[in-house]
Coordinates of C-alpha atoms and ligand atoms in Angstrom, one line a residue:
X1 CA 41.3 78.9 79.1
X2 CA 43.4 76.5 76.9
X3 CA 46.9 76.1 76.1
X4 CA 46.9 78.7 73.2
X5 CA 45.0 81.0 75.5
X6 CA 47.0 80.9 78.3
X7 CA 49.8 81.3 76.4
X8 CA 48.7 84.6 74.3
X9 CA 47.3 85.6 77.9
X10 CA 50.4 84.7 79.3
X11 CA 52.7 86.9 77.4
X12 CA 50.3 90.1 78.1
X13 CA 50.6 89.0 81.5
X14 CA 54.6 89.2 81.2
X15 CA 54.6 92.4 79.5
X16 CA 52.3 94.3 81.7
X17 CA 54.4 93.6 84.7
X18 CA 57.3 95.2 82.2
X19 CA 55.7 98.1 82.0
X20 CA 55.0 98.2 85.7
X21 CA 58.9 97.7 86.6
X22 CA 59.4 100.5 84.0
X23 CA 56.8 103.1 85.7
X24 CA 57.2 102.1 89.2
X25 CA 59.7 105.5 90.1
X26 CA 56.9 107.6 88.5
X27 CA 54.3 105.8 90.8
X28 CA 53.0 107.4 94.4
X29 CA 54.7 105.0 97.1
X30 CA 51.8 104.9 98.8
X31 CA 48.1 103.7 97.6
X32 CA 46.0 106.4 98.6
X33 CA 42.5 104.6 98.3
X34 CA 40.1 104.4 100.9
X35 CA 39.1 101.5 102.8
X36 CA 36.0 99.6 101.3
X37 CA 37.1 101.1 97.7
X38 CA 37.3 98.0 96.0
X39 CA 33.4 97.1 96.7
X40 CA 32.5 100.0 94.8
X41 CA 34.0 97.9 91.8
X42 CA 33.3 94.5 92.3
X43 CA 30.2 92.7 92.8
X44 CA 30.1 90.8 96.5
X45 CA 29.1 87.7 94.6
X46 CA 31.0 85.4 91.7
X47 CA 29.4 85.7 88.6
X48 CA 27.2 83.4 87.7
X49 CA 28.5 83.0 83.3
X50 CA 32.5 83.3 82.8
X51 CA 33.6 86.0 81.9
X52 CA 36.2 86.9 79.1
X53 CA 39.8 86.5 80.3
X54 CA 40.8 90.0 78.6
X55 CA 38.7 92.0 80.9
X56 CA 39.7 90.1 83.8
X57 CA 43.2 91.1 83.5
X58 CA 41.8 94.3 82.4
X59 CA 40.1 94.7 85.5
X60 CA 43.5 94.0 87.2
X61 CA 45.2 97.0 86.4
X62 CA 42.2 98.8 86.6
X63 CA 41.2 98.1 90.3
X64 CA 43.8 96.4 91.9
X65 CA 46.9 98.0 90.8
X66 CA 45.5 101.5 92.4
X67 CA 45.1 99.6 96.1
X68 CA 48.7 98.4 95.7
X69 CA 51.5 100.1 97.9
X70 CA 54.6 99.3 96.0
X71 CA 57.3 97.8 98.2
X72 CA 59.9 97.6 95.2
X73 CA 59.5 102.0 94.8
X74 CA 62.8 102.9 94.7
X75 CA 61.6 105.2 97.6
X76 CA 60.4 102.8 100.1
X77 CA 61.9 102.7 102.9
X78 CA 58.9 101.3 105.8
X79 CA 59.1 97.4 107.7
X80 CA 61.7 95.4 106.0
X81 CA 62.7 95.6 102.3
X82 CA 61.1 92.9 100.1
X83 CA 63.5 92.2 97.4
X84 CA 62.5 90.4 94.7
X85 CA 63.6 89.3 91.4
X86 CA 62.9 88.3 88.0
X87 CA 64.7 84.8 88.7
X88 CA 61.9 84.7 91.8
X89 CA 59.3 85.3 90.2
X90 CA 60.1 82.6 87.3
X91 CA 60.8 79.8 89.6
X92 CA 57.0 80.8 91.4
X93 CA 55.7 80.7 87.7
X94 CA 57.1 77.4 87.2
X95 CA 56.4 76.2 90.6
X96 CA 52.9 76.5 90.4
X97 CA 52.7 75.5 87.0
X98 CA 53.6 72.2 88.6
X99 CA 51.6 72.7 91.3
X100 CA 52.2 69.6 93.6
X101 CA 52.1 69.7 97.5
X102 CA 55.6 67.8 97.8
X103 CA 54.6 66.7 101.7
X104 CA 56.7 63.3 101.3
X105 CA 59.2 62.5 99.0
X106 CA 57.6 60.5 96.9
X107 CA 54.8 62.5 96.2
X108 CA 57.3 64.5 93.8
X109 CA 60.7 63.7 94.6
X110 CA 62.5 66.6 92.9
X111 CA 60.3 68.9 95.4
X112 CA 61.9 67.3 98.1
X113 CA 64.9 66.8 97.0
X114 CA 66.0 70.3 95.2
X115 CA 65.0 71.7 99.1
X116 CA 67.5 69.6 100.9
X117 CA 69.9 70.8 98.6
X118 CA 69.7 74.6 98.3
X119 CA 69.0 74.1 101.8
X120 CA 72.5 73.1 102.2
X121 CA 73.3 75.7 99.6
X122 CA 72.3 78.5 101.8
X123 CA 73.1 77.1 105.2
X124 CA 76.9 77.1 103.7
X125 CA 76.6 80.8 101.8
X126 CA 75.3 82.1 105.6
X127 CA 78.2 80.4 107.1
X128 CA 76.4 78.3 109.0
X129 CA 77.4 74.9 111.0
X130 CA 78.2 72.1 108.9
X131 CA 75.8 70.7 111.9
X132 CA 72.6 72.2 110.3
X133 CA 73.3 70.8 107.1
X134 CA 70.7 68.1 105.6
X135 CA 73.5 66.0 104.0
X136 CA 74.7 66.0 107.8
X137 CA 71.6 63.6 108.3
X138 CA 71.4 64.9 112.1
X139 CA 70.6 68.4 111.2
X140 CA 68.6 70.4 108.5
X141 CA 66.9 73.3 107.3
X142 CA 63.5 73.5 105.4
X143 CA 61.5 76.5 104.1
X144 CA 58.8 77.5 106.0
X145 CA 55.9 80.1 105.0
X146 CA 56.9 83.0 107.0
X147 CA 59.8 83.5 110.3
X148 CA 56.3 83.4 112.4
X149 CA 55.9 80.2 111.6
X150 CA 59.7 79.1 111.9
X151 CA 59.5 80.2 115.5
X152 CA 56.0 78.7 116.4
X153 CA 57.6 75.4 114.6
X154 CA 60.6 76.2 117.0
X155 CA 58.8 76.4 120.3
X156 CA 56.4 73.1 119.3
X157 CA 59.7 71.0 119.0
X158 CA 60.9 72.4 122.4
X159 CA 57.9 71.9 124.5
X160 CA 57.7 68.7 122.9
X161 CA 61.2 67.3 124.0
X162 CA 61.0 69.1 127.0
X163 CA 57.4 67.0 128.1
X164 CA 59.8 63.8 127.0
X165 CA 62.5 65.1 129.4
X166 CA 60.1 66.2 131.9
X167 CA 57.0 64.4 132.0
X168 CA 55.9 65.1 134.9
X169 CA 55.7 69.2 134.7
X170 CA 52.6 70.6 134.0
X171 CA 51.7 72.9 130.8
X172 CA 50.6 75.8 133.2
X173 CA 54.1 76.3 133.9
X174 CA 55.8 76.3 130.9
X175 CA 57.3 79.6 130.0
X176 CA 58.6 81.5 126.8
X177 CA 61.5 83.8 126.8
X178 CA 61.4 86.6 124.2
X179 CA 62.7 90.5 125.3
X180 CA 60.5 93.8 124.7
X181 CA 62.2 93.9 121.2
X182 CA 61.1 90.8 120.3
X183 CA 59.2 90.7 117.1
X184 CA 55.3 89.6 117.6
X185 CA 55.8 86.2 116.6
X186 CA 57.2 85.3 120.4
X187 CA 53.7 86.5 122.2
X188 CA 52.0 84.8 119.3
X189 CA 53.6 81.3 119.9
X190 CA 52.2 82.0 123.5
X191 CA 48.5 82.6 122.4
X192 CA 49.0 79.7 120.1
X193 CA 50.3 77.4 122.2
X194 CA 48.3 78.6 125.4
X195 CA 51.7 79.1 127.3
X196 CA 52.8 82.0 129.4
X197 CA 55.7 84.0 127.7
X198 CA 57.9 86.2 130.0
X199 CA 59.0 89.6 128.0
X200 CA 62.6 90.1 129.5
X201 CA 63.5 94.0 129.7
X202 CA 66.8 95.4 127.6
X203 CA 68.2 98.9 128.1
X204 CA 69.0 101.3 126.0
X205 CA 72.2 102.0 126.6
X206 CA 72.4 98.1 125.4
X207 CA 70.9 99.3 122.4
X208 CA 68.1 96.9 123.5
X209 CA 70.2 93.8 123.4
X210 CA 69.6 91.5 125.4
X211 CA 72.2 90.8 128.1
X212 CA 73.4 87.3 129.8
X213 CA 72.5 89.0 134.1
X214 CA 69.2 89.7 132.6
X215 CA 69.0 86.7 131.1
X216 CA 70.0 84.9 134.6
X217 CA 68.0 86.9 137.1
X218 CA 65.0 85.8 134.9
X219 CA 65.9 82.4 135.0
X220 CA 66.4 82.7 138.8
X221 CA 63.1 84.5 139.6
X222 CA 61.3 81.6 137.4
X223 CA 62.8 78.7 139.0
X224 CA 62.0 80.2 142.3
X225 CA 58.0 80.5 141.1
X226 CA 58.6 77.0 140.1
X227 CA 58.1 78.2 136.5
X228 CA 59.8 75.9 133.5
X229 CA 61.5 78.2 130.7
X230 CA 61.5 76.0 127.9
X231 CA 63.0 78.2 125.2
X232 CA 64.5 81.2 124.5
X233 CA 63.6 83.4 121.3
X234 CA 66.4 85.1 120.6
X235 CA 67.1 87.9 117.7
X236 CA 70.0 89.4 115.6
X237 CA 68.2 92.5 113.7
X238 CA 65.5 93.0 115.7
X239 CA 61.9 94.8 113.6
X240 CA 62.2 97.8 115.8
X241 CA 66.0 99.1 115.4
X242 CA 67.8 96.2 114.4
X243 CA 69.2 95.1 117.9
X244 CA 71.3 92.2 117.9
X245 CA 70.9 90.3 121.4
X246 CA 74.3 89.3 123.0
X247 CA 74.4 85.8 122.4
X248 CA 78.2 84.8 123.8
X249 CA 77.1 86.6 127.0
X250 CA 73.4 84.5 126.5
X251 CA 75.4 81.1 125.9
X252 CA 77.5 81.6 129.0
X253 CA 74.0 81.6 131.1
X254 CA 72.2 79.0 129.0
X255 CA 75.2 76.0 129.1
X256 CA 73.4 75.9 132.8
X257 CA 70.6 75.4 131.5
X258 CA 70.5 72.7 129.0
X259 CA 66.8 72.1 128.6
X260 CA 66.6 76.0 127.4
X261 CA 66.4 75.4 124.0
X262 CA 67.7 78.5 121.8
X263 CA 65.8 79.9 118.8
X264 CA 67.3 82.6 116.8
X265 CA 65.2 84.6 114.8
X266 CA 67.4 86.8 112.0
X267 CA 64.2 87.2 109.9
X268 CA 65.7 90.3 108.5
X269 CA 69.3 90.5 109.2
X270 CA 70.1 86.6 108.6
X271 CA 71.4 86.8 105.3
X272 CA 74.0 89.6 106.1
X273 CA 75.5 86.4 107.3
X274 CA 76.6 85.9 103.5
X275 CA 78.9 88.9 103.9
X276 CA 82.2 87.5 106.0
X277 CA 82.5 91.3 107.7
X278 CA 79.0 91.0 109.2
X279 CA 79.5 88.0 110.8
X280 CA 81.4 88.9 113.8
X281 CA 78.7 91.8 114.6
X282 CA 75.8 89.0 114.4
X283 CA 77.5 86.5 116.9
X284 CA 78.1 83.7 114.0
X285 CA 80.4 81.4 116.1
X286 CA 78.2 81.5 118.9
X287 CA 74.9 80.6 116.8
X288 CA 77.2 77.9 115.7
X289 CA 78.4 76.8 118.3
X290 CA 75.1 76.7 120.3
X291 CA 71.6 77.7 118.7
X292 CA 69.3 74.8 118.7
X293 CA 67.2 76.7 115.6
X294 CA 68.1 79.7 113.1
X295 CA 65.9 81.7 111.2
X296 CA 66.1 84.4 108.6
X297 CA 63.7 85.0 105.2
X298 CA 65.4 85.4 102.0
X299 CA 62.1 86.7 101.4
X300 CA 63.0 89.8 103.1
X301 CA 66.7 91.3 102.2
X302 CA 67.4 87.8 100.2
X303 CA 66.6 88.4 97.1
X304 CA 63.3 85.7 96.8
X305 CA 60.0 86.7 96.4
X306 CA 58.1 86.0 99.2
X307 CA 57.8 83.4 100.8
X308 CA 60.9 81.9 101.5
X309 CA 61.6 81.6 105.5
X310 CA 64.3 79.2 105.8
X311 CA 64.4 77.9 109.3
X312 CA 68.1 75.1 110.1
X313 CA 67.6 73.0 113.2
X314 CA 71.0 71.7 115.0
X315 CA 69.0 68.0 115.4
X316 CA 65.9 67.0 113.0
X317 CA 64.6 64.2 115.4
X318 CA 63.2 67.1 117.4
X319 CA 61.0 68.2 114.9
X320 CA 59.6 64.9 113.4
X321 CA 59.4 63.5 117.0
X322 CA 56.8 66.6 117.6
X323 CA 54.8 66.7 114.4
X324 CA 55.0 63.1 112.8
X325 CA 51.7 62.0 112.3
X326 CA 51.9 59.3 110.0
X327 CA 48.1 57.8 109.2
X328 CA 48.2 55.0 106.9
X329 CA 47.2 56.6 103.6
X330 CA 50.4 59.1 103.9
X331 CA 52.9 55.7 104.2
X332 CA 55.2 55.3 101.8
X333 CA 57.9 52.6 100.8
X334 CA 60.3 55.0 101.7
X335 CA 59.1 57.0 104.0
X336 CA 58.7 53.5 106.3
X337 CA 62.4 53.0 105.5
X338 CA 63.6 56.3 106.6
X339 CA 65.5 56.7 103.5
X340 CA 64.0 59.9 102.8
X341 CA 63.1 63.1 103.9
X342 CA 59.4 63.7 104.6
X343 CA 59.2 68.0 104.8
X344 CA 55.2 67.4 105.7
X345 CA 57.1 66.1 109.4
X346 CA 59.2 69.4 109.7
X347 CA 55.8 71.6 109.8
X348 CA 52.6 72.3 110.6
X349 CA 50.8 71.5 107.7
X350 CA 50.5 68.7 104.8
X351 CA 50.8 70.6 101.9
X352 CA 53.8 72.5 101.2
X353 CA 54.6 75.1 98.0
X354 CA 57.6 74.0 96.0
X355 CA 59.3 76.9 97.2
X356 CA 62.8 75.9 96.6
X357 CA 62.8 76.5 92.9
X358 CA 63.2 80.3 94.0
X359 CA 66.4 79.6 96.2
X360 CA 67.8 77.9 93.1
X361 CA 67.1 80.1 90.0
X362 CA 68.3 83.0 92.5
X363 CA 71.3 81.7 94.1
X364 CA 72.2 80.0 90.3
X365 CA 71.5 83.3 88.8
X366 CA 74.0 85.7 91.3
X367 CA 76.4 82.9 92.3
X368 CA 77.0 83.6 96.0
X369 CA 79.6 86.7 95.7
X370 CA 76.9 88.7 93.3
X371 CA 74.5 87.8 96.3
X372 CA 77.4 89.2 98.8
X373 CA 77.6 92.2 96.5
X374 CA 73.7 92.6 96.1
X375 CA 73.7 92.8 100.1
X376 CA 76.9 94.9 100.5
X377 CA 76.2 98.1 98.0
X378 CA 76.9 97.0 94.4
X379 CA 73.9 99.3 93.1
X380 CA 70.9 98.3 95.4
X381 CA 70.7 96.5 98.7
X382 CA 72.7 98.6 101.4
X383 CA 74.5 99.0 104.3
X384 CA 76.7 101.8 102.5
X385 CA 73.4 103.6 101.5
X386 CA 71.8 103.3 105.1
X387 CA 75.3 104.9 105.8
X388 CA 74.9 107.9 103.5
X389 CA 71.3 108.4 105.4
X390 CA 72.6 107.8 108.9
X391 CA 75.5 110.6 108.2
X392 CA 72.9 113.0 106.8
X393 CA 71.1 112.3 110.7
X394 CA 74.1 112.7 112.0
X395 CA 74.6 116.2 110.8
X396 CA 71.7 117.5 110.7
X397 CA 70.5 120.5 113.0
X398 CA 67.2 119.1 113.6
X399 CA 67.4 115.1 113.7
X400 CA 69.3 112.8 115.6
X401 CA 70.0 108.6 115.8
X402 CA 67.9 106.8 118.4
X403 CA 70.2 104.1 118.5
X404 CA 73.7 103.8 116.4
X405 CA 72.6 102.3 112.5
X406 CA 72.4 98.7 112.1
X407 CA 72.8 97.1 109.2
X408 CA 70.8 98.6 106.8
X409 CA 68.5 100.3 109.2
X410 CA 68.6 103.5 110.5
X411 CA 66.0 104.5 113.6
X412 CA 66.3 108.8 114.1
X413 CA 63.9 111.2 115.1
X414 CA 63.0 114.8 115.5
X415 CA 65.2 116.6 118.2
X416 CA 66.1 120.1 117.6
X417 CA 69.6 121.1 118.7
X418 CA 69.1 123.5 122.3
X419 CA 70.1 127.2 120.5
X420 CA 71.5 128.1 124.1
X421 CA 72.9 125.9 126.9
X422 CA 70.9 127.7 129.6
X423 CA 67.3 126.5 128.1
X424 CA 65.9 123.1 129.1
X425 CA 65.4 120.5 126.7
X426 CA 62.0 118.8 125.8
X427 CA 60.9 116.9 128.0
X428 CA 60.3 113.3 126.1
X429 CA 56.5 113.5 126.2
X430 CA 56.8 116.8 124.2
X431 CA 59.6 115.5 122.2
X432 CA 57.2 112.3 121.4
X433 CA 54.1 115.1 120.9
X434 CA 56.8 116.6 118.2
X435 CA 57.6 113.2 116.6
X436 CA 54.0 111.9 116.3
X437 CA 53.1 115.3 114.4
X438 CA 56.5 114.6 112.0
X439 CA 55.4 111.6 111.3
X440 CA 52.0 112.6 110.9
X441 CA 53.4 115.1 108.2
X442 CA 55.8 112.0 106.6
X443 CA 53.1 109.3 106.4
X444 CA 50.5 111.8 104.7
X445 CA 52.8 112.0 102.0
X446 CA 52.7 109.1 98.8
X447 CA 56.3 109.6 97.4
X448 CA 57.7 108.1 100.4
X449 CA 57.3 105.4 102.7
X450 CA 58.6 105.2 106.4
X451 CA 57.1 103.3 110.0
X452 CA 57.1 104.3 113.2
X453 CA 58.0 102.6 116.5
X454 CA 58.6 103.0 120.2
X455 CA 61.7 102.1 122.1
X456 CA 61.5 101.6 125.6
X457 CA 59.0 105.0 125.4
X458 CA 60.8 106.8 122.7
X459 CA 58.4 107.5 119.9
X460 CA 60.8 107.3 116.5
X461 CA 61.0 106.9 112.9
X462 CA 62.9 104.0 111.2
X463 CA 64.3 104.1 107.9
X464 CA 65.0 100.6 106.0
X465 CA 67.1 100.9 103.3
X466 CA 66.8 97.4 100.6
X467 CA 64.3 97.7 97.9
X468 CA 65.8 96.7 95.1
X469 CA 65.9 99.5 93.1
X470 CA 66.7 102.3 96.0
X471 CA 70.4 104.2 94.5
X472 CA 71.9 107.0 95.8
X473 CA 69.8 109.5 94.2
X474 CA 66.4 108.2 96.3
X475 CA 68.6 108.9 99.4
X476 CA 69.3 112.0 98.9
X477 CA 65.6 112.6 97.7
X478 CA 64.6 111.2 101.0
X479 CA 67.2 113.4 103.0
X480 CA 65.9 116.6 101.2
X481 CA 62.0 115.3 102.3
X482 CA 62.7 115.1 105.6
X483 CA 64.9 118.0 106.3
X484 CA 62.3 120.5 104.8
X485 CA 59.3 118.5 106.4
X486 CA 61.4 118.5 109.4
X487 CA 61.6 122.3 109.3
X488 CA 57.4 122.5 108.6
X489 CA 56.8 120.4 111.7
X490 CA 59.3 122.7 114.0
X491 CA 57.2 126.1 112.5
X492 CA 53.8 124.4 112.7
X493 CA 54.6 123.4 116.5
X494 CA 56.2 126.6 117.4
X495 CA 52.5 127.8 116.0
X496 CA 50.8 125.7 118.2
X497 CA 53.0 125.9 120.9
X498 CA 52.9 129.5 120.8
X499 CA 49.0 129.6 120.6
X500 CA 49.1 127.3 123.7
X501 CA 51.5 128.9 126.1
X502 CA 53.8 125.4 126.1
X503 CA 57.5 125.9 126.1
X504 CA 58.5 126.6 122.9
X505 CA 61.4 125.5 120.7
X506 CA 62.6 128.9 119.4
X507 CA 63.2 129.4 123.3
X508 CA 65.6 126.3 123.9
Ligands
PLP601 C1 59.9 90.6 109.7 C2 60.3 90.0 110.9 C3 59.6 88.9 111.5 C4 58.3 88.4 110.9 O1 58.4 87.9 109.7 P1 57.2 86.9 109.1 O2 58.1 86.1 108.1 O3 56.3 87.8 108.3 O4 56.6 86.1 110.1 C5 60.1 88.3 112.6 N1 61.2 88.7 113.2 C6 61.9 89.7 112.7 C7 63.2 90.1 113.4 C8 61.5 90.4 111.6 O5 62.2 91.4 111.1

């Protein structure tokens, strides 16, 4: 392909993705292909000749736009939201046109340099500590692929300046903290790193936060096996139901512990933190005033297009003293100096995207109170719309909360009202046996999209309000969906129950 090509191909490319933003409401949710489809349509090797660009892209929308599920439908509402934007996907276009692997400042300066900056940019939109700021030249933030990452990157810097504290404890006893609601990234540091992680239990009637004694009699327990806690993964808006641990209670245990470092992941919930009025609720002072590492996507609720996990830590040195590896052909003039910032030193690999070009078209393009708006209501991203959904649970005959809304997340499921007081309830493995068949009934649907989970045993549904183009309408849609499929799954149970001799739900 040539300039001219790419350029004609360019603009088809441009206006097909129009036309997909256009139909997306009209489009099922859900792709409902089966697994090994796209084999029957493309041949397992390359071709051997070229092949004309047209039926390439052709081919796109023929093949690959049918396997897609579409996380911008106005009516999905599964994981996390993935808002994106035109400005995103722009800045990716240009980014990529560039294409360079910024790893040290020199090898394109701008790369490097427009990151420190918007780093700054956001760490001060969040509310952040002027300590985690790169113009603080103690602190910092970068971008990192994905909050996995951010965390593993976390837990390398910790084990590393806790060997330098402690030389002489051995690996084997090494532990990471992360709770039951901790996202998988916690366990997966472990199997990484080959360290033993200890899952601390929370309580429901903490809404699974996790609280400062459990936090201690952990700690105690450990130190009696002689084990070595080394960090703590903590998290405000946890995957599950949007738990937010209690971090001034956490701080009061770990000021004892100094060598505990503190990572908090707020992959989702983070950039609430924009809003002044969720700040309180998310423990902001206490992050500030103690977290030695802070993570939250703007890939998620944030407005970039993936991938965009921007991870601050409160003191840089711990990150380059665990991951410079500097052989000769990667010196530089400056880099020698330490005049610069060298990002390939504050991660895991060499080459990194020039991912900061997203940050800046988007947080250029809404200035920071149309990004407070974008996460407050104004039309799309929303706590007040997660509210609407939340009342409708809230009222309803046959639904209830699991735990009380957070954020923009709301986790419910099937519980029928008792029609008398004198009948027992469910017991919770029936109530579950209900739930499983709801969900069964939601998921085989394609104009909606929700995901399960389990809390502490509880099997539920969770609705995540945040794709872009969700409005009031699609809430009310999805209230309507769920009341009458609600309804189905009590009859088709009562069926079955019936059939089987169980306790039915006509008779409580
Ligand atoms: C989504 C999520 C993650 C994982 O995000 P990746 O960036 O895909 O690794 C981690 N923690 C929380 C709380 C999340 O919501």
């Amino acid at each position: 392909m040539d300039i001219e090509q790419f350029r004609k191909a360019g603009y088809q490319a441009i206006d097909r993705i129009c036309e997909y933003y256009y139909s997306l409401h009209n489009r099922p949710v859900i792709s409902k292909v089966e697994p090994g489809y796209l084999k029957e349509h493309i041949p397992l090797t390359a071709p051997e000749e070229g092949e004309d660009f047209q039926v390439i892209a052709d081919d796109f929308q023929k093949f690959i736009v049918p396997g897609l599920t579409h996380w911008q439908h106005p009516s999905f509402f599964g994981y996390f939201p993935t808002a994106c934007t035109f400005e995103g996907m722009i800045a990716d276009l240009y980014a990529t046109s560039a294409c360079n692997p910024g790893f040290n400042w020199s090898s394109s300066p701008a790369s490097t340099e427009l990151e420190a900056l918007v780093m700054d940019w956001a760490c001060q939109l969040l509310g952040l500590s002027p300590e985690f700021l790169n113009s603080s030249g103690v602190g910092g933030g970068a971008i990192q692929n994905t909050a996995s990452d951010s965390a593993l990157i976390a837990a390398v810097a910790a084990r590393s300046l806790y060997q330098r504290n402690y030389p002489e404890v051995s690996l084997q006893d090494l532990v990471i903290y992360t709770t039951t609601q901790t996202h998988s990234l916690g366990v997966k540091a472990g199997l990484v790193l080959g360290l033993s992680v200890h899952v601390l239990e929370v309580k429901a009637e903490d809404q699974f936060s996790l609280r400062g004694e459990t936090l201690q009699a952990a700690l105690h327990e450990d130190e009696k096996l002689g084990k070595r806690p080394f960090i703590l993964i903590a998290t405000v808006g946890t995957t599950s139901s949007g738990a937010i641990d209690n971090l001034p209670e956490i701080q009061q245990i770990a000021k004892n512990y100094p060598s505990l470092w503190v990572h908090v992941d707020a992959a989702w919930a983070g950039v609430a933190l924009s809003c002044p009025e969720n700040r309180e609720r998310c423990h902001l002072n206490t992050i500030n005033e103690f977290a030695d590492s802070f993570c939250t996507n703007f890939h998620k609720w944030g407005l970039v297009n993936f991938d965009a996990s921007t991870l601050w830590v409160r003191d840089r040195k711990h990150l380059t003293d665990a991951l410079d590896v500097t052989p000769p052909f990667l010196r530089t003039k400056h880099g020698d100096a330490g005049t610069v910032i060298d990002y390939r030193n504050w991660h895991l690999a060499l080459g990194r995207r020039f991912r900061s070009l997203k940050l800046w078209f988007v947080l250029r393009s809404f200035g920071a109170e149309g990004f407070r708006n974008y996460i407050r209501k104004a039309s799309p991203l929303s706590i007040s719309l997660n509210q609407v959904f939340a009342d409708f649970v809230t009222k309803s005959e046959t639904l209830s909360l699991v735990t009380p809304p957070s954020l923009a997340l709301t986790v419910f499921r099937l519980d029928p009202k008792p029609k008398s007081l004198d009948q027992p309830p469910l017991s919770l493995e029936s109530l579950n046996n209900l739930n499983r068949l709801f969900y069964g009934r939601i998921s085989a649907r394609n104009d909606i999209l929700l995901t399960q989970t389990v809390l502490n045993g509880v099997h539920c549904i969770r609705f995540a309000v945040g794709a872009a183009r969700t409005e009031a309408p699609h809430i009310q849609q999805a209230c309507d969906l769920l009341c009458k499929e609600a309804d189905l799954t009590l009859e088709a149970w009562e069926q079955t129950t019936l059939d089987e001799g169980k306790p039915s739900v006509s008779s409580i």
